PDB file of C-alpha atoms in Angstrom:
ATOM      1  CA  MET Z   1       0.000   0.000   0.000  1.00 95.00           C
ATOM      2  CA  GLU Z   2       1.342   3.400  -0.981  1.00 97.00           C
ATOM      3  CA  PHE Z   3       0.130   6.629   0.644  1.00 98.00           C
ATOM      4  CA  LYS Z   4       0.585   9.928  -1.125  1.00 97.00           C
ATOM      5  CA  TRP Z   5      -0.497  13.543  -0.848  1.00 97.00           C
ATOM      6  CA  LEU Z   6      -2.699  14.208  -3.856  1.00 97.00           C
ATOM      7  CA  VAL Z   7      -2.341  17.125  -6.238  1.00 97.00           C
ATOM      8  CA  ARG Z   8      -5.303  18.865  -7.844  1.00 97.00           C
ATOM      9  CA  ASP Z   9      -5.284  16.951 -11.139  1.00 96.00           C
ATOM     10  CA  GLU Z  10      -5.426  13.600  -9.270  1.00 98.00           C
ATOM     11  CA  LEU Z  11      -8.650  14.361  -7.393  1.00 98.00           C
ATOM     12  CA  SER Z  12     -10.911  12.933 -10.103  1.00 97.00           C
ATOM     13  CA  GLN Z  13      -9.468   9.518  -9.186  1.00 98.00           C
ATOM     14  CA  LEU Z  14     -12.073   9.510  -6.407  1.00 98.00           C
ATOM     15  CA  LYS Z  15     -14.201   7.638  -8.962  1.00 98.00           C
ATOM     16  CA  ASP Z  16     -11.862   4.634  -8.580  1.00 97.00           C
ATOM     17  CA  ILE Z  17     -12.973   4.050  -4.997  1.00 98.00           C
ATOM     18  CA  ASP Z  18     -15.614   1.324  -4.910  1.00 97.00           C
ATOM     19  CA  ARG Z  19     -18.130   2.690  -2.450  1.00 94.00           C
ATOM     20  CA  LYS Z  20     -20.707  -0.092  -2.745  1.00 95.00           C
ATOM     21  CA  GLU Z  21     -22.350  -1.070   0.511  1.00 95.00           C
ATOM     22  CA  PHE Z  22     -25.549  -2.662   1.749  1.00 95.00           C
ATOM     23  CA  VAL Z  23     -26.932  -0.658   4.650  1.00 95.00           C
ATOM     24  CA  GLY Z  24     -29.289  -2.238   7.166  1.00 96.00           C
ATOM     25  CA  GLU Z  25     -29.118   0.223  10.054  1.00 97.00           C
ATOM     26  CA  VAL Z  26     -28.604   3.946  10.469  1.00 97.00           C
ATOM     27  CA  TYR Z  27     -28.172   6.194  13.464  1.00 98.00           C
ATOM     28  CA  TYR Z  28     -30.216   9.199  14.504  1.00 96.00           C
ATOM     29  CA  VAL Z  29     -29.468  11.516  17.398  1.00 95.00           C
ATOM     30  CA  ARG Z  30     -32.376  11.837  19.835  1.00 92.00           C
ATOM     31  CA  ASN Z  31     -31.989  13.676  23.126  1.00 90.00           C
ATOM     32  CA  GLN Z  32     -28.193  13.760  22.667  1.00 89.00           C
ATOM     33  CA  THR Z  33     -28.112   9.963  22.374  1.00 94.00           C
ATOM     34  CA  LEU Z  34     -27.444   7.742  19.381  1.00 96.00           C
ATOM     35  CA  ARG Z  35     -30.459   5.666  18.359  1.00 96.00           C
ATOM     36  CA  LEU Z  36     -30.095   2.827  15.878  1.00 97.00           C
ATOM     37  CA  VAL Z  37     -32.947   2.365  13.378  1.00 96.00           C
ATOM     38  CA  LYS Z  38     -33.418  -0.315  10.745  1.00 97.00           C
ATOM     39  CA  GLU Z  39     -33.302   1.263   7.288  1.00 93.00           C
ATOM     40  CA  TYR Z  40     -32.218  -0.432   4.114  1.00 96.00           C
ATOM     41  CA  TYR Z  41     -30.162   0.997   1.277  1.00 93.00           C
ATOM     42  CA  ASP Z  42     -28.201  -0.738  -1.434  1.00 95.00           C
ATOM     43  CA  ILE Z  43     -25.443   1.646  -2.468  1.00 93.00           C
ATOM     44  CA  GLU Z  44     -24.113   0.329  -5.756  1.00 94.00           C
ATOM     45  CA  GLY Z  45     -21.501   2.986  -6.345  1.00 93.00           C
ATOM     46  CA  TRP Z  46     -21.132   6.635  -7.208  1.00 94.00           C
ATOM     47  CA  LEU Z  47     -23.954   8.552  -8.810  1.00 93.00           C
ATOM     48  CA  GLU Z  48     -22.340  10.658 -11.534  1.00 93.00           C
ATOM     49  CA  SER Z  49     -23.896  13.875 -10.190  1.00 93.00           C
ATOM     50  CA  GLU Z  50     -22.715  13.081  -6.668  1.00 93.00           C
ATOM     51  CA  LEU Z  51     -19.209  12.247  -7.860  1.00 96.00           C
ATOM     52  CA  THR Z  52     -18.979  15.574  -9.684  1.00 97.00           C
ATOM     53  CA  ILE Z  53     -19.981  17.449  -6.520  1.00 96.00           C
ATOM     54  CA  TYR Z  54     -17.483  15.528  -4.378  1.00 97.00           C
ATOM     55  CA  VAL Z  55     -14.603  16.106  -6.791  1.00 97.00           C
ATOM     56  CA  GLN Z  56     -15.467  19.820  -6.883  1.00 98.00           C
ATOM     57  CA  ARG Z  57     -15.524  19.789  -3.074  1.00 96.00           C
ATOM     58  CA  LEU Z  58     -12.051  18.240  -3.013  1.00 98.00           C
ATOM     59  CA  GLU Z  59     -10.778  20.779  -5.557  1.00 98.00           C
ATOM     60  CA  SER Z  60     -12.121  23.622  -3.421  1.00 97.00           C
ATOM     61  CA  LEU Z  61     -10.507  22.118  -0.322  1.00 97.00           C
ATOM     62  CA  PHE Z  62      -7.220  21.738  -2.213  1.00 98.00           C
ATOM     63  CA  ASP Z  63      -7.412  25.398  -3.310  1.00 97.00           C
ATOM     64  CA  ARG Z  64      -7.841  26.397   0.372  1.00 95.00           C
ATOM     65  CA  ASP Z  65      -4.642  24.508   1.270  1.00 96.00           C
ATOM     66  CA  GLY Z  66      -6.486  21.505   2.655  1.00 97.00           C
ATOM     67  CA  ILE Z  67      -4.750  18.150   2.867  1.00 98.00           C
ATOM     68  CA  ILE Z  68      -5.855  15.231   0.696  1.00 98.00           C
ATOM     69  CA  ILE Z  69      -4.141  11.866   1.037  1.00 98.00           C
ATOM     70  CA  GLY Z  70      -4.731   8.824  -1.128  1.00 98.00           C
ATOM     71  CA  ALA Z  71      -4.028   5.161  -0.514  1.00 98.00           C
ATOM     72  CA  TYR Z  72      -2.980   3.254  -3.611  1.00 98.00           C
ATOM     73  CA  GLU Z  73      -2.806  -0.447  -4.347  1.00 97.00           C
ATOM     74  CA  GLN Z  74      -1.026  -1.145  -7.645  1.00 94.00           C
ATOM     75  CA  ASP Z  75      -1.606   2.450  -8.844  1.00 94.00           C
ATOM     76  CA  VAL Z  76      -5.363   2.340  -8.120  1.00 97.00           C
ATOM     77  CA  LEU Z  77      -6.842   4.713  -5.535  1.00 98.00           C
ATOM     78  CA  VAL Z  78      -8.510   2.523  -2.878  1.00 98.00           C
ATOM     79  CA  GLY Z  79      -8.770   5.030  -0.033  1.00 98.00           C
ATOM     80  CA  LEU Z  80      -8.877   8.783   0.476  1.00 98.00           C
ATOM     81  CA  VAL Z  81      -8.913  11.106   3.461  1.00 98.00           C
ATOM     82  CA  SER Z  82      -9.092  14.890   3.484  1.00 98.00           C
ATOM     83  CA  LEU Z  83      -8.702  17.607   6.096  1.00 98.00           C
ATOM     84  CA  GLU Z  84      -9.688  21.266   6.144  1.00 96.00           C
ATOM     85  CA  SER Z  85      -6.765  23.656   6.497  1.00 91.00           C
ATOM     86  CA  TYR Z  86      -7.992  25.738   9.434  1.00 92.00           C
ATOM     87  CA  LEU Z  87      -8.712  25.369  13.135  1.00 91.00           C
ATOM     88  CA  ILE Z  88     -12.402  25.751  13.979  1.00 90.00           C
ATOM     89  CA  ASP Z  89     -12.051  26.939  17.568  1.00 88.00           C
ATOM     90  CA  GLY Z  90      -8.331  27.012  18.151  1.00 90.00           C
ATOM     91  CA  LYS Z  91      -8.131  23.259  18.736  1.00 95.00           C
ATOM     92  CA  THR Z  92     -10.367  21.411  16.241  1.00 97.00           C
ATOM     93  CA  MET Z  93      -9.883  20.604  12.565  1.00 97.00           C
ATOM     94  CA  LYS Z  94     -12.620  19.215  10.323  1.00 97.00           C
ATOM     95  CA  LEU Z  95     -12.101  15.824   8.767  1.00 98.00           C
ATOM     96  CA  ASP Z  96     -13.649  16.490   5.384  1.00 96.00           C
ATOM     97  CA  MET Z  97     -13.869  13.021   3.795  1.00 97.00           C
ATOM     98  CA  LEU Z  98     -12.879   9.443   4.371  1.00 98.00           C
ATOM     99  CA  TYR Z  99     -13.592   6.793   1.763  1.00 98.00           C
ATOM    100  CA  VAL Z 100     -12.276   3.235   1.580  1.00 98.00           C
ATOM    101  CA  SER Z 101     -13.058   0.867  -1.299  1.00 98.00           C
ATOM    102  CA  HIS Z 102     -15.419  -1.967  -0.479  1.00 97.00           C
ATOM    103  CA  ASP Z 103     -12.836  -4.764  -0.641  1.00 96.00           C
ATOM    104  CA  TYR Z 104     -10.436  -2.873   1.663  1.00 97.00           C
ATOM    105  CA  ARG Z 105     -12.880  -2.189   4.515  1.00 96.00           C
ATOM    106  CA  GLY Z 106     -12.301  -3.968   7.802  1.00 94.00           C
ATOM    107  CA  LYS Z 107      -8.599  -4.434   7.066  1.00 97.00           C
ATOM    108  CA  GLY Z 108      -7.167  -1.404   8.876  1.00 97.00           C
ATOM    109  CA  LEU Z 109      -6.929   0.987   5.929  1.00 98.00           C
ATOM    110  CA  GLY Z 110      -9.460   3.457   7.335  1.00 97.00           C
ATOM    111  CA  ARG Z 111      -7.646   3.506  10.667  1.00 98.00           C
ATOM    112  CA  ARG Z 112      -4.321   4.031   8.910  1.00 98.00           C
ATOM    113  CA  LEU Z 113      -5.714   6.968   6.926  1.00 98.00           C
ATOM    114  CA  ILE Z 114      -7.140   8.507  10.119  1.00 98.00           C
ATOM    115  CA  ASP Z 115      -3.774   8.038  11.861  1.00 98.00           C
ATOM    116  CA  ILE Z 116      -1.985   9.814   9.003  1.00 98.00           C
ATOM    117  CA  ILE Z 117      -4.433  12.725   8.849  1.00 98.00           C
ATOM    118  CA  ALA Z 118      -4.494  13.020  12.656  1.00 98.00           C
ATOM    119  CA  GLN Z 119      -0.697  13.420  12.595  1.00 97.00           C
ATOM    120  CA  GLU Z 120      -1.045  16.166   9.985  1.00 97.00           C
ATOM    121  CA  ALA Z 121      -3.712  17.897  12.092  1.00 97.00           C
ATOM    122  CA  THR Z 122      -1.575  17.640  15.224  1.00 97.00           C
ATOM    123  CA  GLU Z 123       1.343  19.268  13.411  1.00 96.00           C
ATOM    124  CA  LEU Z 124      -1.028  22.128  12.522  1.00 95.00           C
ATOM    125  CA  GLY Z 125      -1.998  22.606  16.174  1.00 95.00           C
ATOM    126  CA  ALA Z 126      -5.200  20.557  16.402  1.00 97.00           C
ATOM    127  CA  LYS Z 127      -6.149  18.567  19.474  1.00 98.00           C
ATOM    128  CA  GLU Z 128      -9.233  16.937  17.959  1.00 98.00           C
ATOM    129  CA  LEU Z 129     -10.992  16.192  14.684  1.00 98.00           C
ATOM    130  CA  TYR Z 130     -14.558  17.227  13.949  1.00 98.00           C
ATOM    131  CA  ILE Z 131     -16.328  14.507  11.973  1.00 98.00           C
ATOM    132  CA  SER Z 132     -19.642  14.900  10.188  1.00 97.00           C
ATOM    133  CA  ALA Z 133     -20.307  11.220   9.472  1.00 97.00           C
ATOM    134  CA  THR Z 134     -22.967   9.676   7.304  1.00 96.00           C
ATOM    135  CA  PRO Z 135     -25.387   8.000   9.712  1.00 97.00           C
ATOM    136  CA  VAL Z 136     -24.701   4.488   8.382  1.00 96.00           C
ATOM    137  CA  ARG Z 137     -23.989   2.118  11.269  1.00 97.00           C
ATOM    138  CA  ASN Z 138     -20.678   0.821   9.861  1.00 96.00           C
ATOM    139  CA  THR Z 139     -19.366   4.361   9.423  1.00 97.00           C
ATOM    140  CA  VAL Z 140     -20.425   5.678  12.828  1.00 98.00           C
ATOM    141  CA  ASP Z 141     -19.295   2.512  14.635  1.00 98.00           C
ATOM    142  CA  PHE Z 142     -15.875   2.843  12.970  1.00 98.00           C
ATOM    143  CA  TYR Z 143     -15.393   6.329  14.429  1.00 98.00           C
ATOM    144  CA  LEU Z 144     -16.754   5.294  17.822  1.00 98.00           C
ATOM    145  CA  ARG Z 145     -14.218   2.433  17.954  1.00 97.00           C
ATOM    146  CA  LEU Z 146     -11.489   5.018  17.359  1.00 98.00           C
ATOM    147  CA  GLY Z 147     -12.671   6.942  20.420  1.00 98.00           C
ATOM    148  CA  ALA Z 148     -14.969   9.542  18.862  1.00 98.00           C
ATOM    149  CA  GLU Z 149     -17.912  10.861  20.837  1.00 98.00           C
ATOM    150  CA  LEU Z 150     -20.994  12.848  19.927  1.00 97.00           C
ATOM    151  CA  ALA Z 151     -20.245  16.536  19.468  1.00 96.00           C
ATOM    152  CA  ASN Z 152     -22.196  18.179  22.253  1.00 92.00           C
ATOM    153  CA  PRO Z 153     -23.255  20.600  21.011  1.00 93.00           C
ATOM    154  CA  PRO Z 154     -22.419  20.165  17.327  1.00 95.00           C
ATOM    155  CA  ASP Z 155     -20.842  23.073  15.469  1.00 94.00           C
ATOM    156  CA  ILE Z 156     -23.793  25.223  14.362  1.00 94.00           C
ATOM    157  CA  TYR Z 157     -22.466  25.943  10.881  1.00 94.00           C
ATOM    158  CA  LEU Z 158     -21.392  22.353  10.149  1.00 94.00           C
ATOM    159  CA  PHE Z 159     -24.655  20.982  11.538  1.00 95.00           C
ATOM    160  CA  GLU Z 160     -26.656  23.255   9.231  1.00 96.00           C
ATOM    161  CA  LEU Z 161     -24.645  21.959   6.249  1.00 93.00           C
ATOM    162  CA  GLU Z 162     -25.360  18.312   7.104  1.00 94.00           C
ATOM    163  CA  PRO Z 163     -28.183  18.011   9.659  1.00 94.00           C
ATOM    164  CA  LEU Z 164     -28.742  14.283   9.039  1.00 94.00           C
ATOM    165  CA  ASP Z 165     -25.103  13.397   9.671  1.00 97.00           C
ATOM    166  CA  ILE Z 166     -23.808  12.217  13.015  1.00 98.00           C
ATOM    167  CA  HIS Z 167     -21.513  14.958  14.347  1.00 98.00           C
ATOM    168  CA  LEU Z 168     -18.582  13.589  16.317  1.00 98.00           C
ATOM    169  CA  ILE Z 169     -15.387  14.755  18.019  1.00 98.00           C
ATOM    170  CA  LEU Z 170     -12.283  12.547  17.904  1.00 98.00           C
ATOM    171  CA  PRO Z 171      -9.459  13.480  20.316  1.00 98.00           C
ATOM    172  CA  ILE Z 172      -6.058  13.142  18.654  1.00 96.00           C
TER     173      ILE Z 172
END
């Protein structure tokens, strides 16, 4: 596995990440507590419109001096993590994205990408990462296993951007 800091013209490789997943449970926050609900989704991959928006988001982050790191297996992007370039409140940096290809999940790649980006954030003065996670059980449970907790209260601006996400804080 090779890890590298991506440049702007490599960001469209996000399409190479196989994001398929069958979802059977999602989280909602009720009374500052996580509640698990059975909901079913079969995510087959990227929707072209969604992929375009995400690549544009990465390009914008890159232009703001954000950090984008890719994980490659035989020259194919199989994981990506990105970090905003600024401190939110003097101690927190926003984890922008984390994607790991289907066949690489559960093998430590996500944790390795978080470790790498956490080191970058620490070097920039952060003490914690703010995570706005999709409410899918596998995603939220991953962050909880790393030691993340519900953001209480969530950042007002970030919550307004993604009110259905689960907003977490991960000490680093």
